[in-house]
Each structure stands twice: as C-alpha cells, then as structure tokens.
Amino acid sequence: MTERLELDIAVFPGDGIGIEVTDSGLEVLAAAERLTGGFRCKYQTLPAGAFCYRDTGEALPKASVAYADKADAILLGACGWPDIRYPDGTEIRPQVELRFIFDLYAGLRPIRHYAGIPPTLVNPHGHPIDFVIIRESTEGLFASRGSAPNPEVATETLVITRRTTERLMRFAYGLARQRKGQGHPGRLTCVDKSNIFSSMAFMRGIYDEVGQDFDDVERAYLYVDAAALNLVRQPWMFDVMVMENMFGDILSDLAAGLIGGMGMAPSADIGDSHAVFQPSHGTAPDIAGKGIANPIAMILSGAMMCRYLADCKSTASLNDAADLIERGVARFLETGNRLPADQGGHTGTEQITEGIIAAMETVAPPMRD
Ligand code: ATP
C-alpha cells in the first residue's frame, strides 16, 4: 500500500446558496476520495462574505486569508447579499479580493454541455459544445475598480501589463496544447478589440510572441463583437478562448447560457502559487434556503480542483477523482429525468448530490493502490 498524499483545502462557503452547494461539493469530493484512493483531503471551513461582514465588520478576515495562503487549494461557494453592503453602497465581494491578493490572473470558465440538460440552441448537427474561456482576472477594466467619480465625469482605466499577459498567454497555450492531447482541436482564439484599442493591440502582440513557443497550437483571432455573434451561432467552433477581464466577464455568462445557465458553469481562478475553485453563480437570494439550488457547477468546480492538484502534486489518483466526478455528473444527467429546478425539473439539491454519488459508484474504476 503506497502512502496517501495529504492535502489541505481552505473552504469558504460564503452566503446564500453558496453554503448549500458547498455542502454538496464536499460530499461529492469525499465520495471521490473514498472511491479513488491515493489522497486524503482535510477541509477547513473559513468565514468570509456578507454575513461575516455584518457580524464582524470584516468581509474577508485576515486569519481566513492567512489560512488560505498556506492551503493547497481554495474552494469557495459564493459571497454577497443584496441588503448588506459597504458604506459606499458597493457589494461584498471577497471572491474578487482573493483574485488580487493571490494574483489569480487566469480565470478558467469551462463550457461543456451535458446530455440531458435541455439545449439552449437548436443544434441540427449535434456538435458537442465543449470549450474553455480564459478570462484574465486581475487587470483589464477591473484594474481601476473603486475609483471615485468627480461630480462631472467618471472614468475607468483599462490596464494590460506585459507581465500578466505573458503569463496568461503561456497558460492559455498550455491548456490548448493539453486539450489537443485529449482529442480536442488544440486551437486558441485571442478575443479582443485590437482594431480600436491600443491596449488590445499590445495584448495581441504578446499573444503572437508567446505563440512562437507553441507552434503545435493553432492560433486564431476574433474581435469581441464577432465572438459574441459566433458564440450564439456556432459555439461548437471554439476550443480555448483567451481575453481581457471585462470581455471574459460578459462572454462567460453568455456562454454559460448555452449549457443550462449559471448552475451548470464551474470556474477556477488560477495564479502561479494559489487557485480558487467556485461555481460561476452568485448567492441567489431568491432561492436560498429552499433546498432547490443546482449544485452541479460547484461539484464540477471540485473536479477542476482535483485536476489542478493532480498537476501540482503529480498524483494520478487526483485526475482519476476528477474524471470520476465528471462521469458521475454525466451519468446522473444523461436520462434527463432528474433535472434540478433551474433546468425545469423538480430534483432538489440533496437528491442531486446523492444521485451523483450513486452514479459515481457505478462508474468507478478499480482503485490504483
Ligand atoms: P451575483 O450578483 O453575484 O452574480 P446572483 O445570485 O444575484 O449573484 P446569479 O448567480 O447570476 O446572480 O444568479 C441569477 C439567478 O439565477 C439567481 O437569482 C437564481 O434564481 C438563479 N441561479 C443561479 N445559480 C443557481 C443555482 N446554482 N441553482 C439554481 N438557480 C440558480
């Protein structure tokens, strides 16, 4: 029997349905650990979010950040609540703060349609929708957030730095190369507005420069307006897309709409030494506490975390765990008769979680050790 890898995971359940889907995500991760073997995760729940701010005056306590800093990965539900705000009226968003604190420049938004989820588009040729948006997450139009307007004018400055863009592009080409090895086209599309903005032309130049080291990856270019059009007309033509922060913010929600909405859209924010995994959705105050939140985005974010840790720790059983979670979700959904409320069904959060774990048990391969 080989020794098990011990991992330390910082968990921020947050607020609203963030707490509910985090419970589901942790149950599924525990099942993956049990069925796969080879690693053991310790999950440390940490306070953060709108209710934490209301109760303590801190949205992201220093002790929580210190713990997360040392952890192997960070799992986050969702934070924020409409009635709880900072004195200047802005919302409580520790998830955005974490991107800046830990320099999480690569925002991964995988867009995969699962059979059984009612399709948003008519897709006569049955092409699979399976691509990844990489959204730069620390600069772009978000770089000057918090700037105060004067009584006459408000401005925000879009910032593109060479340092971040080089790392972002290297990450993006690496992912396209990795996907090529898995049977995807291995095509990277740079989405920008370089015909108008010099900052975007600068970004495109760096995209080309870094691309010299990845001549096995097909390089494509698209202006953001054309990307929006084609995401609706032919989303199956995309493989990996890389773009500035605000463009990614908008297009990743549009893309999530193609696969069943926010409840089906996992995400990861990755830097050189830290990574946060969270569903793309918010705290959904309208359905919080009703037991009907769709936990699948969170569950798939857990699978992304396993894949990230597999890379960092060179441990194959973590990749097995990720595969198992994704196969369990696919198996659970394939009949289309146990859909969550956001997909027009009646299956609650707990039943979905149990159903996915049961499906994982049926598809689990033999343990490696
Ligand atoms: P934020 O403003 O942070 O994005 P939000 O919850 O208001 O947070 P979304 O996450 O975009 O916004 O969600 C919009 C709506 O979609 C929610 O109010 C809810 O009705 C629905 N929704 C979002 N996520 C889920 C989910 N996991 N399961 C079911 N419904 C969801």
JSON list of C-alpha atoms in Angstrom, two decimals, residues 92-215:
[
{"chain": "A", "resi": 92, "resn": "ILE", "atom": "CA", "xyz": [-19.37, 42.50, -0.54]},
{"chain": "A", "resi": 93, "resn": "ARG", "atom": "CA", "xyz": [-17.19, 40.51, -2.95]},
{"chain": "A", "resi": 94, "resn": "PRO", "atom": "CA", "xyz": [-14.33, 38.74, -1.16]},
{"chain": "A", "resi": 95, "resn": "GLN", "atom": "CA", "xyz": [-14.10, 36.36, -4.12]},
{"chain": "A", "resi": 96, "resn": "VAL", "atom": "CA", "xyz": [-12.87, 39.30, -6.22]},
{"chain": "A", "resi": 97, "resn": "GLU", "atom": "CA", "xyz": [-10.47, 40.38, -3.44]},
{"chain": "A", "resi": 98, "resn": "LEU", "atom": "CA", "xyz": [-8.92, 36.91, -3.41]},
{"chain": "A", "resi": 99, "resn": "ARG", "atom": "CA", "xyz": [-8.03, 37.27, -7.11]},
{"chain": "A", "resi": 100, "resn": "PHE", "atom": "CA", "xyz": [-5.99, 40.36, -6.32]},
{"chain": "A", "resi": 101, "resn": "ILE", "atom": "CA", "xyz": [-4.49, 39.09, -3.04]},
{"chain": "A", "resi": 102, "resn": "PHE", "atom": "CA", "xyz": [-3.24, 35.85, -4.62]},
{"chain": "A", "resi": 103, "resn": "ASP", "atom": "CA", "xyz": [-2.59, 37.21, -8.14]},
{"chain": "A", "resi": 104, "resn": "LEU", "atom": "CA", "xyz": [-5.02, 34.77, -9.75]},
{"chain": "A", "resi": 105, "resn": "TYR", "atom": "CA", "xyz": [-4.67, 36.03, -13.31]},
{"chain": "A", "resi": 106, "resn": "ALA", "atom": "CA", "xyz": [-6.13, 33.07, -15.25]},
{"chain": "A", "resi": 107, "resn": "GLY", "atom": "CA", "xyz": [-9.90, 32.70, -14.86]},
{"chain": "A", "resi": 108, "resn": "LEU", "atom": "CA", "xyz": [-10.99, 29.38, -16.33]},
{"chain": "A", "resi": 109, "resn": "ARG", "atom": "CA", "xyz": [-14.61, 29.01, -17.38]},
{"chain": "A", "resi": 110, "resn": "PRO", "atom": "CA", "xyz": [-15.18, 25.59, -18.96]},
{"chain": "A", "resi": 111, "resn": "ILE", "atom": "CA", "xyz": [-18.30, 25.50, -21.11]},
{"chain": "A", "resi": 112, "resn": "ARG", "atom": "CA", "xyz": [-19.46, 21.93, -21.64]},
{"chain": "A", "resi": 113, "resn": "HIS", "atom": "CA", "xyz": [-22.97, 20.84, -22.46]},
{"chain": "A", "resi": 114, "resn": "TYR", "atom": "CA", "xyz": [-24.08, 17.68, -20.66]},
{"chain": "A", "resi": 115, "resn": "ALA", "atom": "CA", "xyz": [-26.56, 15.36, -22.39]},
{"chain": "A", "resi": 116, "resn": "GLY", "atom": "CA", "xyz": [-29.90, 15.50, -20.60]},
{"chain": "A", "resi": 117, "resn": "ILE", "atom": "CA", "xyz": [-29.73, 19.27, -19.97]},
{"chain": "A", "resi": 118, "resn": "PRO", "atom": "CA", "xyz": [-32.30, 20.94, -22.23]},
{"chain": "A", "resi": 119, "resn": "PRO", "atom": "CA", "xyz": [-30.25, 22.56, -25.05]},
{"chain": "A", "resi": 120, "resn": "THR", "atom": "CA", "xyz": [-30.47, 26.32, -25.39]},
{"chain": "A", "resi": 121, "resn": "LEU", "atom": "CA", "xyz": [-29.74, 26.32, -29.12]},
{"chain": "A", "resi": 122, "resn": "VAL", "atom": "CA", "xyz": [-31.06, 24.23, -31.96]},
{"chain": "A", "resi": 123, "resn": "ASN", "atom": "CA", "xyz": [-28.00, 22.22, -32.95]},
{"chain": "A", "resi": 124, "resn": "PRO", "atom": "CA", "xyz": [-29.04, 20.24, -36.04]},
{"chain": "A", "resi": 125, "resn": "HIS", "atom": "CA", "xyz": [-25.69, 18.51, -36.48]},
{"chain": "A", "resi": 126, "resn": "GLY", "atom": "CA", "xyz": [-25.38, 17.52, -32.83]},
{"chain": "A", "resi": 127, "resn": "HIS", "atom": "CA", "xyz": [-21.93, 19.11, -32.46]},
{"chain": "A", "resi": 128, "resn": "PRO", "atom": "CA", "xyz": [-20.75, 18.92, -28.85]},
{"chain": "A", "resi": 129, "resn": "ILE", "atom": "CA", "xyz": [-20.41, 22.25, -27.06]},
{"chain": "A", "resi": 130, "resn": "ASP", "atom": "CA", "xyz": [-17.17, 21.86, -25.16]},
{"chain": "A", "resi": 131, "resn": "PHE", "atom": "CA", "xyz": [-14.76, 24.78, -24.92]},
{"chain": "A", "resi": 132, "resn": "VAL", "atom": "CA", "xyz": [-12.97, 26.88, -22.32]},
{"chain": "A", "resi": 133, "resn": "ILE", "atom": "CA", "xyz": [-12.95, 30.63, -21.83]},
{"chain": "A", "resi": 134, "resn": "ILE", "atom": "CA", "xyz": [-9.87, 32.02, -20.11]},
{"chain": "A", "resi": 135, "resn": "ARG", "atom": "CA", "xyz": [-10.63, 35.38, -18.62]},
{"chain": "A", "resi": 136, "resn": "GLU", "atom": "CA", "xyz": [-7.74, 37.47, -17.34]},
{"chain": "A", "resi": 137, "resn": "SER", "atom": "CA", "xyz": [-8.86, 38.19, -13.77]},
{"chain": "A", "resi": 138, "resn": "THR", "atom": "CA", "xyz": [-6.67, 40.84, -12.16]},
{"chain": "A", "resi": 139, "resn": "GLU", "atom": "CA", "xyz": [-6.41, 43.76, -14.54]},
{"chain": "A", "resi": 140, "resn": "GLY", "atom": "CA", "xyz": [-8.13, 44.92, -17.75]},
{"chain": "A", "resi": 141, "resn": "LEU", "atom": "CA", "xyz": [-11.13, 47.11, -16.99]},
{"chain": "A", "resi": 142, "resn": "PHE", "atom": "CA", "xyz": [-11.25, 45.82, -13.40]},
{"chain": "A", "resi": 143, "resn": "ALA", "atom": "CA", "xyz": [-7.82, 47.27, -12.60]},
{"chain": "A", "resi": 144, "resn": "SER", "atom": "CA", "xyz": [-9.17, 50.65, -11.57]},
{"chain": "A", "resi": 145, "resn": "ARG", "atom": "CA", "xyz": [-12.18, 49.41, -9.64]},
{"chain": "A", "resi": 146, "resn": "GLY", "atom": "CA", "xyz": [-13.11, 51.64, -6.77]},
{"chain": "A", "resi": 147, "resn": "SER", "atom": "CA", "xyz": [-12.01, 54.87, -8.47]},
{"chain": "A", "resi": 148, "resn": "ALA", "atom": "CA", "xyz": [-14.15, 57.76, -7.31]},
{"chain": "A", "resi": 149, "resn": "PRO", "atom": "CA", "xyz": [-16.01, 59.87, -9.89]},
{"chain": "A", "resi": 150, "resn": "ASN", "atom": "CA", "xyz": [-16.00, 63.66, -9.57]},
{"chain": "A", "resi": 151, "resn": "PRO", "atom": "CA", "xyz": [-19.36, 65.46, -9.96]},
{"chain": "A", "resi": 152, "resn": "GLU", "atom": "CA", "xyz": [-18.88, 65.86, -13.73]},
{"chain": "A", "resi": 153, "resn": "VAL", "atom": "CA", "xyz": [-17.23, 62.74, -15.02]},
{"chain": "A", "resi": 154, "resn": "ALA", "atom": "CA", "xyz": [-16.39, 59.14, -14.12]},
{"chain": "A", "resi": 155, "resn": "THR", "atom": "CA", "xyz": [-13.57, 57.25, -15.81]},
{"chain": "A", "resi": 156, "resn": "GLU", "atom": "CA", "xyz": [-12.09, 53.78, -15.50]},
{"chain": "A", "resi": 157, "resn": "THR", "atom": "CA", "xyz": [-8.73, 52.88, -17.00]},
{"chain": "A", "resi": 158, "resn": "LEU", "atom": "CA", "xyz": [-8.17, 49.59, -18.79]},
{"chain": "A", "resi": 159, "resn": "VAL", "atom": "CA", "xyz": [-4.78, 48.16, -17.82]},
{"chain": "A", "resi": 160, "resn": "ILE", "atom": "CA", "xyz": [-2.89, 45.47, -19.74]},
{"chain": "A", "resi": 161, "resn": "THR", "atom": "CA", "xyz": [0.59, 44.64, -18.44]},
{"chain": "A", "resi": 162, "resn": "ARG", "atom": "CA", "xyz": [3.25, 42.63, -20.21]},
{"chain": "A", "resi": 163, "resn": "ARG", "atom": "CA", "xyz": [3.98, 40.58, -17.08]},
{"chain": "A", "resi": 164, "resn": "THR", "atom": "CA", "xyz": [0.40, 39.39, -16.59]},
{"chain": "A", "resi": 165, "resn": "THR", "atom": "CA", "xyz": [-0.33, 38.99, -20.30]},
{"chain": "A", "resi": 166, "resn": "GLU", "atom": "CA", "xyz": [2.74, 36.84, -20.91]},
{"chain": "A", "resi": 167, "resn": "ARG", "atom": "CA", "xyz": [1.79, 34.53, -18.07]},
{"chain": "A", "resi": 168, "resn": "LEU", "atom": "CA", "xyz": [-1.85, 34.48, -19.17]},
{"chain": "A", "resi": 169, "resn": "MET", "atom": "CA", "xyz": [-0.96, 33.60, -22.76]},
{"chain": "A", "resi": 170, "resn": "ARG", "atom": "CA", "xyz": [1.51, 30.92, -21.69]},
{"chain": "A", "resi": 171, "resn": "PHE", "atom": "CA", "xyz": [-1.23, 29.40, -19.54]},
{"chain": "A", "resi": 172, "resn": "ALA", "atom": "CA", "xyz": [-3.74, 29.59, -22.42]},
{"chain": "A", "resi": 173, "resn": "TYR", "atom": "CA", "xyz": [-1.43, 27.98, -24.98]},
{"chain": "A", "resi": 174, "resn": "GLY", "atom": "CA", "xyz": [-0.55, 25.31, -22.44]},
{"chain": "A", "resi": 175, "resn": "LEU", "atom": "CA", "xyz": [-4.21, 24.49, -21.94]},
{"chain": "A", "resi": 176, "resn": "ALA", "atom": "CA", "xyz": [-4.85, 24.37, -25.70]},
{"chain": "A", "resi": 177, "resn": "ARG", "atom": "CA", "xyz": [-1.89, 22.02, -26.08]},
{"chain": "A", "resi": 178, "resn": "GLN", "atom": "CA", "xyz": [-3.13, 19.84, -23.23]},
{"chain": "A", "resi": 179, "resn": "ARG", "atom": "CA", "xyz": [-6.62, 19.66, -24.77]},
{"chain": "A", "resi": 180, "resn": "LYS", "atom": "CA", "xyz": [-5.11, 18.76, -28.14]},
{"chain": "A", "resi": 181, "resn": "GLY", "atom": "CA", "xyz": [-3.55, 15.76, -26.41]},
{"chain": "A", "resi": 182, "resn": "GLN", "atom": "CA", "xyz": [-7.04, 14.82, -25.20]},
{"chain": "A", "resi": 183, "resn": "GLY", "atom": "CA", "xyz": [-8.57, 14.85, -28.70]},
{"chain": "A", "resi": 184, "resn": "HIS", "atom": "CA", "xyz": [-9.80, 18.46, -28.88]},
{"chain": "A", "resi": 185, "resn": "PRO", "atom": "CA", "xyz": [-8.72, 20.67, -31.81]},
{"chain": "A", "resi": 186, "resn": "GLY", "atom": "CA", "xyz": [-5.96, 22.44, -29.86]},
{"chain": "A", "resi": 187, "resn": "ARG", "atom": "CA", "xyz": [-6.99, 25.84, -31.21]},
{"chain": "A", "resi": 188, "resn": "LEU", "atom": "CA", "xyz": [-6.54, 29.04, -29.20]},
{"chain": "A", "resi": 189, "resn": "THR", "atom": "CA", "xyz": [-8.57, 32.14, -30.11]},
{"chain": "A", "resi": 190, "resn": "CYS", "atom": "CA", "xyz": [-7.50, 35.56, -28.87]},
{"chain": "A", "resi": 191, "resn": "VAL", "atom": "CA", "xyz": [-10.62, 37.69, -28.38]},
{"chain": "A", "resi": 192, "resn": "ASP", "atom": "CA", "xyz": [-10.02, 41.44, -28.31]},
{"chain": "A", "resi": 193, "resn": "LYS", "atom": "CA", "xyz": [-10.83, 44.80, -29.85]},
{"chain": "A", "resi": 194, "resn": "SER", "atom": "CA", "xyz": [-7.38, 45.47, -31.24]},
{"chain": "A", "resi": 195, "resn": "ASN", "atom": "CA", "xyz": [-8.78, 47.34, -34.23]},
{"chain": "A", "resi": 196, "resn": "ILE", "atom": "CA", "xyz": [-9.80, 50.16, -31.86]},
{"chain": "A", "resi": 197, "resn": "PHE", "atom": "CA", "xyz": [-7.79, 49.98, -28.62]},
{"chain": "A", "resi": 198, "resn": "SER", "atom": "CA", "xyz": [-4.01, 50.15, -28.48]},
{"chain": "A", "resi": 199, "resn": "SER", "atom": "CA", "xyz": [-4.05, 48.23, -25.17]},
{"chain": "A", "resi": 200, "resn": "MET", "atom": "CA", "xyz": [-5.68, 45.35, -27.02]},
{"chain": "A", "resi": 201, "resn": "ALA", "atom": "CA", "xyz": [-3.22, 45.54, -29.91]},
{"chain": "A", "resi": 202, "resn": "PHE", "atom": "CA", "xyz": [-0.47, 45.32, -27.28]},
{"chain": "A", "resi": 203, "resn": "MET", "atom": "CA", "xyz": [-2.17, 42.25, -25.83]},
{"chain": "A", "resi": 204, "resn": "ARG", "atom": "CA", "xyz": [-2.49, 40.66, -29.27]},
{"chain": "A", "resi": 205, "resn": "GLY", "atom": "CA", "xyz": [1.21, 41.33, -29.91]},
{"chain": "A", "resi": 206, "resn": "ILE", "atom": "CA", "xyz": [2.13, 39.41, -26.76]},
{"chain": "A", "resi": 207, "resn": "TYR", "atom": "CA", "xyz": [-0.27, 36.63, -27.79]},
{"chain": "A", "resi": 208, "resn": "ASP", "atom": "CA", "xyz": [1.72, 36.28, -31.03]},
{"chain": "A", "resi": 209, "resn": "GLU", "atom": "CA", "xyz": [5.08, 36.48, -29.28]},
{"chain": "A", "resi": 210, "resn": "VAL", "atom": "CA", "xyz": [4.26, 33.75, -26.77]},
{"chain": "A", "resi": 211, "resn": "GLY", "atom": "CA", "xyz": [2.69, 31.70, -29.57]},
{"chain": "A", "resi": 212, "resn": "GLN", "atom": "CA", "xyz": [6.18, 31.25, -31.10]},
{"chain": "A", "resi": 213, "resn": "ASP", "atom": "CA", "xyz": [6.83, 28.67, -28.38]},
{"chain": "A", "resi": 214, "resn": "PHE", "atom": "CA", "xyz": [3.63, 26.76, -29.17]},
{"chain": "A", "resi": 215, "resn": "ASP", "atom": "CA", "xyz": [3.66, 26.09, -32.91]}
]
